[in-house]
mmCIF file of C-alpha atoms in Angstrom:
data_model
loop_
_atom_site.group_PDB
_atom_site.id
_atom_site.type_symbol
_atom_site.label_atom_id
_atom_site.label_comp_id
_atom_site.label_asym_id
_atom_site.label_seq_id
_atom_site.Cartn_x
_atom_site.Cartn_y
_atom_site.Cartn_z
ATOM 1 C CA MET A 290 -24.454 47.525 72.924
ATOM 2 C CA ASN A 291 -23.496 45.547 70.032
ATOM 3 C CA ILE A 292 -19.253 44.281 68.706
ATOM 4 C CA ARG A 293 -18.910 45.364 65.825
ATOM 5 C CA CYS A 294 -16.053 43.784 63.590
ATOM 6 C CA PRO A 295 -14.608 45.414 60.913
ATOM 7 C CA GLN A 296 -15.730 44.140 58.203
ATOM 8 C CA ARG A 297 -19.112 44.986 59.532
ATOM 9 C CA THR A 298 -20.490 41.706 61.013
ATOM 10 C CA ILE A 299 -22.660 42.739 64.261
ATOM 11 C CA CYS A 300 -22.841 40.442 67.341
ATOM 12 C CA ASP A 301 -24.489 40.603 70.617
ATOM 13 C CA ARG A 302 -22.278 40.910 73.260
ATOM 14 C CA ILE A 303 -23.378 38.136 75.188
ATOM 15 C CA GLU A 304 -23.539 35.937 72.335
ATOM 16 C CA GLY A 305 -19.592 37.254 71.667
ATOM 17 C CA LEU A 306 -18.904 36.247 75.298
ATOM 18 C CA CYS A 307 -19.852 32.703 74.622
ATOM 19 C CA MET A 308 -18.917 31.783 71.576
ATOM 20 C CA LEU A 309 -15.047 32.876 73.229
ATOM 21 C CA LEU A 310 -15.859 31.350 76.681
ATOM 22 C CA ARG A 311 -16.947 28.125 73.913
ATOM 23 C CA ARG A 312 -13.744 28.698 71.934
ATOM 24 C CA PHE A 313 -11.667 28.198 75.407
ATOM 25 C CA SER A 314 -13.641 26.115 77.080
ATOM 26 C CA TYR A 315 -12.733 23.177 75.433
ATOM 27 C CA PRO A 316 -10.404 22.962 72.108
ATOM 28 C CA CYS A 317 -12.260 22.427 69.556
ATOM 29 C CA ARG A 318 -12.603 24.226 65.387
ATOM 30 C CA TYR A 319 -14.396 27.473 63.913
ATOM 31 C CA SER A 320 -16.603 24.341 62.265
ATOM 32 C CA ASP A 321 -17.536 22.797 65.430
ATOM 33 C CA MET A 322 -19.095 25.885 66.228
ATOM 34 C CA ILE A 323 -21.332 26.394 63.713
ATOM 35 C CA SER A 324 -24.205 24.220 65.035
ATOM 36 C CA ARG A 325 -24.226 26.210 68.109
ATOM 37 C CA PHE A 326 -23.887 29.488 67.211
ATOM 38 C CA GLY A 327 -25.379 29.537 63.544
ATOM 39 C CA ARG A 328 -22.702 31.879 61.607
ATOM 40 C CA PRO A 329 -20.194 30.584 59.131
ATOM 41 C CA VAL A 330 -16.504 30.090 60.148
ATOM 42 C CA PRO A 331 -15.087 33.354 59.357
ATOM 43 C CA GLU A 332 -17.391 35.227 61.427
ATOM 44 C CA LEU A 333 -16.939 32.875 64.501
ATOM 45 C CA CYS A 334 -13.709 34.050 64.057
ATOM 46 C CA MET A 335 -13.333 37.103 63.649
ATOM 47 C CA ILE A 336 -15.811 37.680 66.644
ATOM 48 C CA THR A 337 -14.213 35.823 69.704
ATOM 49 C CA ASN A 338 -10.999 37.397 68.377
ATOM 50 C CA GLU A 339 -12.964 41.380 68.762
ATOM 51 C CA VAL A 340 -14.067 40.394 71.885
ATOM 52 C CA MET A 341 -10.832 38.966 73.205
ATOM 53 C CA ASP A 342 -9.439 42.634 72.070
ATOM 54 C CA ASN A 343 -12.481 43.967 74.036
ATOM 55 C CA ILE A 344 -11.456 42.395 77.517
ATOM 56 C CA PHE A 345 -8.041 42.878 77.031
ATOM 57 C CA ASN A 346 -8.313 46.872 75.994
ATOM 58 C CA ASN A 347 -10.301 47.623 78.446
ATOM 59 C CA HIS A 348 -9.730 45.119 81.157
ATOM 60 C CA SER A 349 -5.894 44.095 81.129
ATOM 61 C CA HIS A 350 -4.959 46.823 83.700
ATOM 62 C CA ILE A 351 -6.888 45.178 86.188
ATOM 63 C CA ILE A 352 -4.241 42.539 86.869
ATOM 64 C CA SER A 353 -1.033 44.410 84.593
ATOM 65 C CA GLN A 354 -0.901 46.853 87.125
ATOM 66 C CA TRP A 355 -1.273 47.837 90.589
ATOM 67 C CA ASN A 356 -5.042 47.637 91.573
ATOM 68 C CA ASP A 357 -5.656 49.801 94.577
ATOM 69 C CA ASP A 358 -9.276 48.281 94.889
ATOM 70 C CA ILE A 359 -7.911 44.785 95.922
ATOM 71 C CA LEU A 360 -4.078 45.483 96.796
ATOM 72 C CA ASN A 361 -4.921 48.834 99.289
ATOM 73 C CA PRO A 362 -3.956 48.397 102.389
ATOM 74 C CA HIS A 363 -6.233 47.585 104.391
ATOM 75 C CA LEU A 364 -7.097 44.397 102.329
ATOM 76 C CA LEU A 365 -3.113 43.910 102.099
ATOM 77 C CA GLN A 366 -3.484 43.571 106.269
ATOM 78 C CA GLU A 367 -6.497 41.179 105.759
ATOM 79 C CA TYR A 368 -4.482 39.176 103.773
ATOM 80 C CA ALA A 369 -1.549 38.689 105.764
ATOM 81 C CA ASP A 370 -3.655 37.726 108.365
ATOM 82 C CA VAL A 371 -5.719 34.858 106.669
ATOM 83 C CA ILE A 372 -2.288 33.458 105.576
ATOM 84 C CA HIS A 373 -0.850 34.020 109.112
ATOM 85 C CA ALA A 374 -3.865 31.937 110.756
ATOM 86 C CA LYS A 375 -3.057 28.907 108.282
ATOM 87 C CA GLY A 376 -0.084 28.316 110.553
ATOM 88 C CA ALA A 377 2.462 30.793 107.865
ATOM 89 C CA PRO A 378 5.452 31.819 110.120
ATOM 90 C CA LEU A 379 5.348 35.925 108.385
ATOM 91 C CA GLU A 380 2.860 37.733 110.026
ATOM 92 C CA ASN A 381 3.019 40.269 107.293
ATOM 93 C CA CYS A 382 3.192 38.423 104.105
ATOM 94 C CA PHE A 383 -0.331 39.103 102.018
ATOM 95 C CA GLY A 384 0.274 36.907 99.014
ATOM 96 C CA PHE A 385 2.401 34.737 96.448
ATOM 97 C CA ILE A 386 4.857 35.134 93.466
ATOM 98 C CA ASP A 387 5.889 32.498 91.341
ATOM 99 C CA GLY A 388 6.007 32.554 87.638
ATOM 100 C CA THR A 389 4.247 30.037 85.391
ATOM 101 C CA VAL A 390 5.348 28.350 82.024
ATOM 102 C CA ARG A 391 3.256 27.952 79.439
ATOM 103 C CA PRO A 392 4.359 25.966 76.272
ATOM 104 C CA ILE A 393 3.609 27.210 71.979
ATOM 105 C CA ALA A 394 4.542 25.594 68.934
ATOM 106 C CA ARG A 395 8.101 25.531 68.381
ATOM 107 C CA PRO A 396 8.260 28.852 66.375
ATOM 108 C CA ASP A 397 10.026 28.644 62.444
ATOM 109 C CA GLN A 398 12.213 31.045 63.786
ATOM 110 C CA GLN A 399 14.082 32.054 67.124
ATOM 111 C CA GLN A 400 13.504 29.221 68.892
ATOM 112 C CA ARG A 401 16.646 29.344 71.351
ATOM 113 C CA ILE A 402 14.944 32.682 72.469
ATOM 114 C CA VAL A 403 11.393 31.060 73.426
ATOM 115 C CA TYR A 404 12.965 27.644 74.559
ATOM 116 C CA ASN A 405 12.809 26.795 78.202
ATOM 117 C CA GLY A 406 15.803 24.274 79.412
ATOM 118 C CA HIS A 407 14.274 23.209 82.916
ATOM 119 C CA LYS A 408 10.911 21.966 80.886
ATOM 120 C CA ARG A 409 12.015 21.120 77.831
ATOM 121 C CA VAL A 410 9.290 23.504 75.592
ATOM 122 C CA HIS A 411 9.461 26.311 73.601
ATOM 123 C CA SER A 412 7.035 28.283 75.584
ATOM 124 C CA LEU A 413 6.399 32.049 76.773
ATOM 125 C CA LYS A 414 6.265 32.585 80.733
ATOM 126 C CA PHE A 415 4.065 34.956 82.744
ATOM 127 C CA GLN A 416 4.787 35.767 86.202
ATOM 128 C CA SER A 417 1.696 35.970 88.841
ATOM 129 C CA VAL A 418 0.954 37.514 92.098
ATOM 130 C CA ALA A 419 -1.471 35.147 93.838
ATOM 131 C CA LEU A 420 -4.101 36.646 96.206
ATOM 132 C CA PRO A 421 -5.846 34.111 99.482
ATOM 133 C CA ASN A 422 -9.144 35.545 98.201
ATOM 134 C CA GLY A 423 -8.276 33.068 95.343
ATOM 135 C CA LEU A 424 -7.885 36.147 92.850
ATOM 136 C CA ILE A 425 -4.783 36.633 90.483
ATOM 137 C CA GLY A 426 -3.923 40.004 91.841
ATOM 138 C CA ASN A 427 -0.907 40.940 89.676
ATOM 139 C CA MET A 428 0.545 39.374 86.192
ATOM 140 C CA TYR A 429 3.272 40.389 84.259
ATOM 141 C CA GLY A 430 4.170 39.147 80.938
ATOM 142 C CA PRO A 431 4.594 37.212 78.198
ATOM 143 C CA VAL A 432 8.529 36.766 78.216
ATOM 144 C CA GLU A 433 10.615 34.923 76.362
ATOM 145 C CA GLY A 434 10.422 31.186 78.175
ATOM 146 C CA LYS A 435 14.561 30.967 78.404
ATOM 147 C CA LYS A 436 14.358 34.148 81.439
ATOM 148 C CA HIS A 437 14.859 33.424 84.786
ATOM 149 C CA ASP A 438 12.203 34.195 86.859
ATOM 150 C CA ALA A 439 14.535 36.764 89.015
ATOM 151 C CA SER A 440 14.757 38.929 85.445
ATOM 152 C CA MET A 441 11.627 38.411 84.537
ATOM 153 C CA LEU A 442 10.655 40.154 88.131
ATOM 154 C CA VAL A 443 13.202 43.256 87.543
ATOM 155 C CA ASP A 444 11.550 43.789 83.843
ATOM 156 C CA SER A 445 7.835 43.534 85.792
ATOM 157 C CA ASN A 446 9.071 46.358 88.058
ATOM 158 C CA LEU A 447 6.861 44.869 90.684
ATOM 159 C CA LEU A 448 9.455 45.544 93.144
ATOM 160 C CA HIS A 449 9.405 48.973 92.567
ATOM 161 C CA GLU A 450 5.325 49.036 92.957
ATOM 162 C CA LEU A 451 5.581 46.823 96.270
ATOM 163 C CA GLU A 452 8.114 49.579 97.542
ATOM 164 C CA GLN A 453 5.690 52.040 96.795
ATOM 165 C CA ASN A 454 2.741 50.591 97.954
ATOM 166 C CA ALA A 455 2.976 47.396 99.919
ATOM 167 C CA PHE A 456 1.921 49.069 103.437
ATOM 168 C CA SER A 457 -0.090 47.973 105.742
ATOM 169 C CA PRO A 458 -2.643 50.854 107.723
ATOM 170 C CA THR A 459 -0.125 51.272 109.946
ATOM 171 C CA GLU A 460 2.797 52.117 107.686
ATOM 172 C CA GLU A 461 4.803 48.469 108.530
ATOM 173 C CA PRO A 462 6.128 46.938 105.401
ATOM 174 C CA MET A 463 3.926 44.092 103.819
ATOM 175 C CA CYS A 464 5.874 41.166 101.716
ATOM 176 C CA VAL A 465 5.033 38.678 98.828
ATOM 177 C CA PHE A 466 6.359 35.303 99.201
ATOM 178 C CA GLY A 467 8.236 33.349 96.750
ATOM 179 C CA ASP A 468 10.268 30.644 95.793
ATOM 180 C CA PRO A 469 14.261 30.436 96.024
ATOM 181 C CA ALA A 470 14.589 31.776 92.359
ATOM 182 C CA TYR A 471 13.970 35.154 93.761
ATOM 183 C CA PRO A 472 16.024 37.395 95.711
ATOM 184 C CA LEU A 473 15.474 38.737 99.372
ATOM 185 C CA ARG A 474 14.067 42.314 99.898
ATOM 186 C CA VAL A 475 11.999 43.673 102.500
ATOM 187 C CA HIS A 476 8.998 43.285 100.135
ATOM 188 C CA LEU A 477 9.744 40.627 99.222
ATOM 189 C CA GLN A 478 10.897 37.142 101.310
ATOM 190 C CA ALA A 479 11.822 33.288 99.857
ATOM 191 C CA LEU A 480 13.189 30.395 101.481
ATOM 192 C CA PHE A 481 16.299 29.673 103.625
ATOM 193 C CA ARG A 482 18.340 28.482 101.079
ATOM 194 C CA HIS A 483 22.347 27.537 100.165
ATOM 195 C CA GLY A 484 24.664 26.010 103.363
ATOM 196 C CA ILE A 485 23.619 23.444 106.180
ATOM 197 C CA LEU A 486 19.329 24.519 107.536
ATOM 198 C CA THR A 487 18.882 24.284 111.240
ATOM 199 C CA PRO A 488 15.675 22.643 111.915
ATOM 200 C CA VAL A 489 14.395 26.423 112.918
ATOM 201 C CA MET A 490 15.002 27.105 109.142
ATOM 202 C CA GLU A 491 14.020 23.686 108.005
ATOM 203 C CA GLY A 492 10.677 24.262 110.004
ATOM 204 C CA TYR A 493 9.688 27.479 108.354
ATOM 205 C CA ASN A 494 10.495 26.241 105.380
ATOM 206 C CA ALA A 495 8.252 23.888 105.316
ATOM 207 C CA GLU A 496 5.378 25.856 107.176
ATOM 208 C CA MET A 497 5.695 28.693 104.488
ATOM 209 C CA SER A 498 5.827 26.119 101.305
ATOM 210 C CA SER A 499 2.745 24.638 102.610
ATOM 211 C CA VAL A 500 0.630 27.799 101.813
ATOM 212 C CA ARG A 501 2.260 28.789 99.113
ATOM 213 C CA VAL A 502 1.737 25.596 96.967
ATOM 214 C CA THR A 503 -2.040 27.647 96.751
ATOM 215 C CA VAL A 504 -0.056 29.860 93.527
ATOM 216 C CA GLU A 505 0.343 26.593 92.039
ATOM 217 C CA TRP A 506 -3.443 26.104 92.355
ATOM 218 C CA LEU A 507 -4.504 29.330 90.408
ATOM 219 C CA PHE A 508 -2.404 28.100 87.619
ATOM 220 C CA GLY A 509 -3.884 24.919 87.854
ATOM 221 C CA ASP A 510 -7.598 26.343 87.641
ATOM 222 C CA ILE A 511 -6.869 28.187 84.577
ATOM 223 C CA ILE A 512 -5.704 25.310 82.798
ATOM 224 C CA ASN A 513 -8.731 23.488 84.247
ATOM 225 C CA ASP A 514 -11.195 25.909 83.294
ATOM 226 C CA PHE A 515 -9.943 26.739 80.071
ATOM 227 C CA LYS A 516 -8.541 23.230 78.400
ATOM 228 C CA PHE A 517 -7.474 25.350 75.282
ATOM 229 C CA LEU A 518 -4.052 26.154 77.491
ATOM 230 C CA ASP A 519 -3.076 22.345 77.145
ATOM 231 C CA PHE A 520 -2.476 21.555 73.213
ATOM 232 C CA LYS A 521 0.108 24.037 72.802
ATOM 233 C CA LYS A 522 0.496 23.247 68.757
ATOM 234 C CA ASN A 523 -2.976 26.187 68.607
ATOM 235 C CA PHE A 524 -0.561 28.468 70.153
ATOM 236 C CA LYS A 525 1.645 29.933 66.971
ATOM 237 C CA ILE A 526 3.631 32.948 67.299
ATOM 238 C CA GLY A 527 2.964 35.428 64.451
ATOM 239 C CA MET A 528 -0.415 33.037 63.902
ATOM 240 C CA SER A 529 -2.173 34.075 66.735
ATOM 241 C CA SER A 530 -2.462 37.336 69.869
ATOM 242 C CA VAL A 531 -0.491 33.995 72.363
ATOM 243 C CA GLY A 532 0.332 36.169 75.053
ATOM 244 C CA LYS A 533 -2.545 38.014 74.874
ATOM 245 C CA MET A 534 -4.637 34.704 75.232
ATOM 246 C CA TYR A 535 -3.357 34.179 78.434
ATOM 247 C CA LEU A 536 -3.640 37.579 80.279
ATOM 248 C CA VAL A 537 -7.095 37.083 79.052
ATOM 249 C CA TYR A 538 -7.766 33.899 80.106
ATOM 250 C CA ALA A 539 -6.329 35.120 83.395
ATOM 251 C CA ILE A 540 -9.236 37.966 83.780
ATOM 252 C CA LEU A 541 -12.026 35.066 82.889
ATOM 253 C CA ASN A 542 -10.993 32.779 85.593
ATOM 254 C CA ASN A 543 -10.428 35.804 88.110
ATOM 255 C CA ALA A 544 -14.309 36.804 87.352
ATOM 256 C CA ILE A 545 -15.319 33.020 87.819
ATOM 257 C CA THR A 546 -13.453 32.814 91.208
ATOM 258 C CA CYS A 547 -15.569 36.333 91.958
ATOM 259 C CA LEU A 548 -18.705 34.977 90.922
ATOM 260 C CA TYR A 549 -18.299 31.279 92.617
ATOM 261 C CA GLY A 550 -15.347 31.291 94.473
ATOM 262 C CA ASN A 551 -12.034 28.008 94.189
ATOM 263 C CA SER A 552 -10.053 26.155 96.052
ATOM 264 C CA THR A 553 -7.298 29.031 96.942
ATOM 265 C CA SER A 554 -10.650 31.272 98.972
ATOM 266 C CA GLU A 555 -11.981 27.919 100.364
ATOM 267 C CA PHE A 556 -8.543 26.794 102.061
ATOM 268 C CA PHE A 557 -7.928 30.507 103.618
ATOM 269 C CA GLY A 558 -11.137 31.010 104.171
ATOM 270 C CA LEU A 559 -11.467 34.409 102.710
ATOM 271 C CA ASN A 560 -14.290 35.285 99.827
ATOM 272 C CA PRO A 561 -13.417 37.442 96.483
ATOM 273 C CA PRO A 562 -15.448 40.270 95.673
ATOM 274 C CA SER A 563 -18.393 40.755 93.697
ATOM 275 C CA LEU A 564 -18.173 40.692 90.379
ATOM 276 C CA GLN A 565 -19.648 44.087 90.023
ATOM 277 C CA ASP A 566 -16.714 45.099 92.671
ATOM 278 C CA TYR A 567 -13.818 43.534 90.606
ATOM 279 C CA PHE A 568 -14.977 45.143 87.161
ATOM 280 C CA THR A 569 -15.660 48.819 88.887
#
Protein backbone atom coordinates (compact mmCIF):
# COMPACT_ATOMS: atom_id res chain seq x y z
CA MET A 1 0.00 0.00 0.00
CA ASN A 2 1.05 3.57 -0.65
CA ILE A 3 0.96 6.74 1.42
CA ARG A 4 -1.19 9.52 -0.02
CA CYS A 5 -0.67 13.07 1.22
CA PRO A 6 -3.51 15.64 1.34
CA GLN A 7 -2.27 17.32 -1.87
CA ARG A 8 -2.22 13.88 -3.58
CA THR A 9 1.51 13.17 -3.43
CA ILE A 10 1.93 9.37 -3.45
CA CYS A 11 4.81 7.53 -1.79
CA ASP A 12 5.65 3.90 -1.11
CA ARG A 13 5.44 3.07 2.60
CA ILE A 14 9.02 1.78 2.80
CA GLU A 15 10.30 4.92 1.11
CA GLY A 16 8.24 7.07 3.48
CA LEU A 17 9.58 5.23 6.53
CA CYS A 18 13.14 5.69 5.27
CA MET A 19 12.49 9.43 4.91
CA LEU A 20 11.19 9.62 8.48
CA LEU A 21 14.16 7.68 9.88
CA ARG A 22 16.60 9.84 7.93
CA ARG A 23 14.97 12.97 9.29
CA PHE A 24 15.01 11.65 12.88
CA SER A 25 18.40 9.93 12.90
CA TYR A 26 20.43 13.11 12.74
CA PRO A 27 19.43 16.77 12.53
CA CYS A 28 19.24 17.70 8.90
CA ARG A 29 17.35 20.10 6.70
CA TYR A 30 14.85 18.72 4.27
CA SER A 31 17.02 20.18 1.51
CA ASP A 32 19.82 17.81 2.60
CA MET A 33 17.53 14.86 1.78
CA ILE A 34 16.82 15.88 -1.82
CA SER A 35 19.86 14.13 -3.29
CA ARG A 36 18.96 10.83 -1.59
CA PHE A 37 15.22 10.71 -2.21
CA GLY A 38 14.86 12.84 -5.34
CA ARG A 39 11.89 14.83 -4.10
CA PRO A 40 11.40 18.56 -3.45
CA VAL A 41 11.34 19.94 0.08
CA PRO A 42 7.53 20.36 0.34
CA GLU A 43 6.97 16.71 -0.59
CA LEU A 44 9.64 15.49 1.84
CA CYS A 45 8.04 17.49 4.65
CA MET A 46 4.51 16.30 3.90
CA ILE A 47 5.51 12.66 3.51
CA THR A 48 7.50 12.51 6.76
CA ASN A 49 4.63 14.16 8.65
CA GLU A 50 2.14 11.77 7.07
CA VAL A 51 4.23 8.73 8.06
CA MET A 52 4.63 10.05 11.60
CA ASP A 53 0.87 10.59 11.87
CA ASN A 54 0.26 7.10 10.51
CA ILE A 55 2.53 5.48 13.10
CA PHE A 56 0.97 7.51 15.91
CA ASN A 57 -2.64 6.87 14.88
CA ASN A 58 -2.19 3.13 14.34
CA HIS A 59 0.36 2.13 16.99
CA SER A 60 0.43 4.68 19.83
CA HIS A 61 -1.98 2.53 21.86
CA ILE A 62 0.83 -0.05 22.21
CA ILE A 63 2.61 2.17 24.74
CA SER A 64 -0.01 4.73 25.77
CA GLN A 65 -2.44 2.08 27.08
CA TRP A 66 -2.05 -1.06 29.17
CA ASN A 67 -0.74 -3.62 26.69
CA ASP A 68 -1.69 -7.18 27.66
CA ASP A 69 0.59 -8.61 24.97
CA ILE A 70 3.68 -7.54 26.95
CA LEU A 71 2.09 -6.94 30.39
CA ASN A 72 0.10 -10.11 31.03
CA PRO A 73 0.47 -11.98 34.38
CA HIS A 74 2.88 -14.64 33.08
CA LEU A 75 5.21 -12.07 31.53
CA LEU A 76 5.04 -9.84 34.63
CA GLN A 77 6.22 -12.80 36.69
CA GLU A 78 9.01 -13.47 34.21
CA TYR A 79 10.12 -9.84 34.38
CA ALA A 80 10.09 -9.93 38.20
CA ASP A 81 12.13 -13.15 38.27
CA VAL A 82 14.97 -11.78 36.12
CA ILE A 83 15.06 -8.50 38.07
CA HIS A 84 15.22 -10.40 41.38
CA ALA A 85 17.93 -12.67 39.94
CA LYS A 86 20.05 -9.56 39.33
CA GLY A 87 20.14 -8.84 43.06
CA ALA A 88 17.00 -6.75 43.57
CA PRO A 89 15.55 -7.38 47.05
CA LEU A 90 11.97 -7.08 45.75
CA GLU A 91 10.60 -10.32 44.36
CA ASN A 92 7.53 -8.80 42.72
CA CYS A 93 9.05 -5.83 40.86
CA PHE A 94 8.45 -6.17 37.12
CA GLY A 95 9.63 -2.76 35.87
CA PHE A 96 10.83 0.73 36.64
CA ILE A 97 8.97 4.03 36.41
CA ASP A 98 10.55 7.40 35.81
CA GLY A 99 9.90 10.74 34.18
CA THR A 100 12.05 12.29 31.51
CA VAL A 101 12.40 15.96 30.60
CA ARG A 102 12.70 16.80 26.91
CA PRO A 103 13.93 20.35 26.22
CA ILE A 104 12.05 22.45 23.69
CA ALA A 105 12.54 25.87 22.15
CA ARG A 106 11.38 28.73 24.36
CA PRO A 107 7.77 29.44 23.39
CA ASP A 108 6.48 32.93 22.72
CA GLN A 109 3.60 32.45 25.17
CA GLN A 110 3.02 30.58 28.46
CA GLN A 111 6.74 30.23 29.10
CA ARG A 112 6.35 29.65 32.83
CA ILE A 113 4.12 26.62 32.31
CA VAL A 114 6.72 24.67 30.35
CA TYR A 115 9.76 25.87 32.30
CA ASN A 116 11.38 23.17 34.42
CA GLY A 117 13.19 24.79 37.33
CA HIS A 118 15.17 21.66 38.21
CA LYS A 119 16.69 21.26 34.73
CA ARG A 120 16.51 25.02 34.01
CA VAL A 121 15.03 24.50 30.54
CA HIS A 122 11.72 24.94 28.79
CA SER A 123 10.49 21.42 28.29
CA LEU A 124 7.81 18.78 28.02
CA LYS A 125 7.76 15.75 30.33
CA PHE A 126 6.94 12.12 29.74
CA GLN A 127 6.43 9.24 32.15
CA SER A 128 7.73 5.81 31.16
CA VAL A 129 7.66 2.29 32.53
CA ALA A 130 10.78 0.35 31.50
CA LEU A 131 10.76 -3.44 31.28
CA PRO A 132 13.78 -5.76 31.70
CA ASN A 133 13.44 -7.03 28.12
CA GLY A 134 14.48 -3.57 26.93
CA LEU A 135 11.05 -2.27 25.95
CA ILE A 136 9.18 0.79 27.12
CA GLY A 137 6.04 -0.90 28.38
CA ASN A 138 3.99 2.23 28.98
CA MET A 139 4.41 5.93 28.28
CA TYR A 140 2.32 8.94 29.27
CA GLY A 141 2.71 12.46 28.00
CA PRO A 142 3.38 15.08 27.06
CA VAL A 143 2.71 17.28 30.07
CA GLU A 144 4.04 20.73 30.87
CA GLY A 145 7.67 20.82 31.99
CA LYS A 146 6.97 22.30 35.43
CA LYS A 147 4.80 19.36 36.54
CA HIS A 148 6.12 17.10 39.31
CA ASP A 149 6.55 13.37 38.69
CA ALA A 150 4.00 12.51 41.39
CA SER A 151 1.43 14.82 39.79
CA MET A 152 2.11 13.28 36.39
CA LEU A 153 1.52 9.84 37.93
CA VAL A 154 -1.94 10.90 39.06
CA ASP A 155 -2.82 12.36 35.67
CA SER A 156 -1.67 9.24 33.85
CA ASN A 157 -4.07 6.96 35.77
CA LEU A 158 -1.27 4.39 35.86
CA LEU A 159 -1.90 3.47 39.49
CA HIS A 160 -5.46 2.52 38.63
CA GLU A 161 -4.20 0.39 35.74
CA LEU A 162 -1.73 -1.33 38.06
CA GLU A 163 -4.42 -2.01 40.66
CA GLN A 164 -6.61 -3.57 37.97
CA ASN A 165 -4.02 -5.55 36.01
CA ALA A 166 -0.65 -5.93 37.79
CA PHE A 167 -0.93 -9.40 39.30
CA SER A 168 1.06 -12.61 38.99
CA PRO A 169 -0.50 -15.87 37.76
CA THR A 170 -1.10 -16.73 41.43
CA GLU A 171 -2.95 -13.41 42.04
CA GLU A 172 -0.05 -11.84 43.96
CA PRO A 173 0.27 -8.06 43.42
CA MET A 174 3.16 -6.95 41.20
CA CYS A 175 4.79 -3.54 41.39
CA VAL A 176 6.92 -1.02 39.56
CA PHE A 177 9.81 0.74 41.27
CA GLY A 178 10.57 4.45 41.17
CA ASP A 179 12.68 7.15 42.75
CA PRO A 180 11.75 8.97 46.00
CA ALA A 181 9.51 11.39 44.10
CA TYR A 182 6.80 8.74 43.91
CA PRO A 183 4.40 7.75 46.73
CA LEU A 184 4.48 4.30 48.27
CA ARG A 185 1.66 1.98 47.27
CA VAL A 186 1.15 -1.77 46.99
CA HIS A 187 1.83 -1.61 43.25
CA LEU A 188 4.40 1.20 43.45
CA GLN A 189 7.55 0.97 45.54
CA ALA A 190 10.37 3.47 45.99
CA LEU A 191 13.63 4.05 47.81
CA PHE A 192 13.72 4.60 51.57
CA ARG A 193 13.85 8.30 52.32
CA HIS A 194 13.53 10.78 55.19
CA GLY A 195 14.99 10.36 58.65
CA ILE A 196 17.92 8.17 59.63
CA LEU A 197 18.43 5.14 57.41
CA THR A 198 19.67 1.90 58.92
CA PRO A 199 22.42 -0.11 57.17
CA VAL A 200 19.74 -2.52 55.95
CA MET A 201 17.76 0.35 54.41
CA GLU A 202 20.89 1.77 52.78
CA GLY A 203 21.73 -1.66 51.38
CA TYR A 204 18.21 -1.98 49.99
CA ASN A 205 18.49 1.44 48.33
CA ALA A 206 21.84 0.58 46.79
CA GLU A 207 20.69 -2.79 45.42
CA MET A 208 17.47 -1.41 43.95
CA SER A 209 19.26 1.60 42.47
CA SER A 210 21.73 -0.70 40.69
CA VAL A 211 18.88 -2.22 38.67
CA ARG A 212 16.66 0.87 38.44
CA VAL A 213 19.37 2.68 36.49
CA THR A 214 18.32 0.66 33.43
CA VAL A 215 15.39 3.04 32.89
CA GLU A 216 17.93 5.77 32.22
CA TRP A 217 19.60 3.50 29.67
CA LEU A 218 16.34 3.33 27.71
CA PHE A 219 16.02 7.11 27.67
CA GLY A 220 19.60 7.25 26.43
CA ASP A 221 18.87 4.70 23.70
CA ILE A 222 16.14 6.93 22.29
CA ILE A 223 18.52 9.89 22.15
CA ASN A 224 21.32 7.84 20.61
CA ASP A 225 19.09 6.36 17.91
CA PHE A 226 17.35 9.65 17.10
CA LYS A 227 19.80 12.51 17.48
CA PHE A 228 17.14 14.91 16.27
CA LEU A 229 15.93 15.01 19.89
CA ASP A 230 19.15 16.66 21.05
CA PHE A 231 18.47 19.87 19.14
CA LYS A 232 15.79 21.67 21.10
CA LYS A 233 15.55 24.55 18.63
CA ASN A 234 13.79 22.14 16.27
CA PHE A 235 11.01 21.58 18.82
CA LYS A 236 8.73 24.59 18.65
CA ILE A 237 5.27 24.36 20.18
CA GLY A 238 2.67 25.53 17.69
CA MET A 239 4.89 24.89 14.69
CA SER A 240 5.42 21.12 14.96
CA SER A 241 3.88 18.13 16.73
CA VAL A 242 6.44 18.12 19.53
CA GLY A 243 4.65 15.73 21.89
CA LYS A 244 3.62 13.34 19.14
CA MET A 245 7.23 13.14 17.91
CA TYR A 246 8.60 11.73 21.17
CA LEU A 247 5.90 9.07 21.37
CA VAL A 248 6.72 8.03 17.80
CA TYR A 249 10.42 7.97 18.75
CA ALA A 250 9.57 5.60 21.61
CA ILE A 251 7.58 3.27 19.34
CA LEU A 252 10.38 3.18 16.78
CA ASN A 253 12.95 2.59 19.52
CA ASN A 254 10.90 -0.39 20.74
CA ALA A 255 10.88 -1.70 17.17
CA ILE A 256 14.68 -1.42 17.02
CA THR A 257 14.91 -3.26 20.35
CA CYS A 258 12.72 -6.08 19.01
CA LEU A 259 15.10 -6.46 16.06
CA TYR A 260 18.48 -6.07 17.74
CA GLY A 261 18.01 -5.98 21.51
CA ASN A 262 19.74 -3.35 23.65
CA SER A 263 21.90 -2.92 26.73
CA THR A 264 18.93 -3.41 29.09
CA SER A 265 17.86 -6.75 27.59
CA GLU A 266 21.49 -7.91 27.62
CA PHE A 267 21.93 -6.83 31.25
CA PHE A 268 18.94 -8.87 32.42
CA GLY A 269 19.44 -11.68 29.90
CA LEU A 270 15.87 -11.42 28.65
CA ASN A 271 15.10 -11.19 24.93
CA PRO A 272 12.37 -8.83 23.68
CA PRO A 273 9.50 -10.19 21.57
CA SER A 274 9.81 -10.43 17.81
CA LEU A 275 8.81 -7.41 15.75
CA GLN A 276 5.79 -9.27 14.40
CA ASP A 277 4.58 -10.26 17.89
CA TYR A 278 5.04 -6.72 19.22
CA PHE A 279 2.97 -5.04 16.51
CA THR A 280 0.37 -7.80 16.07
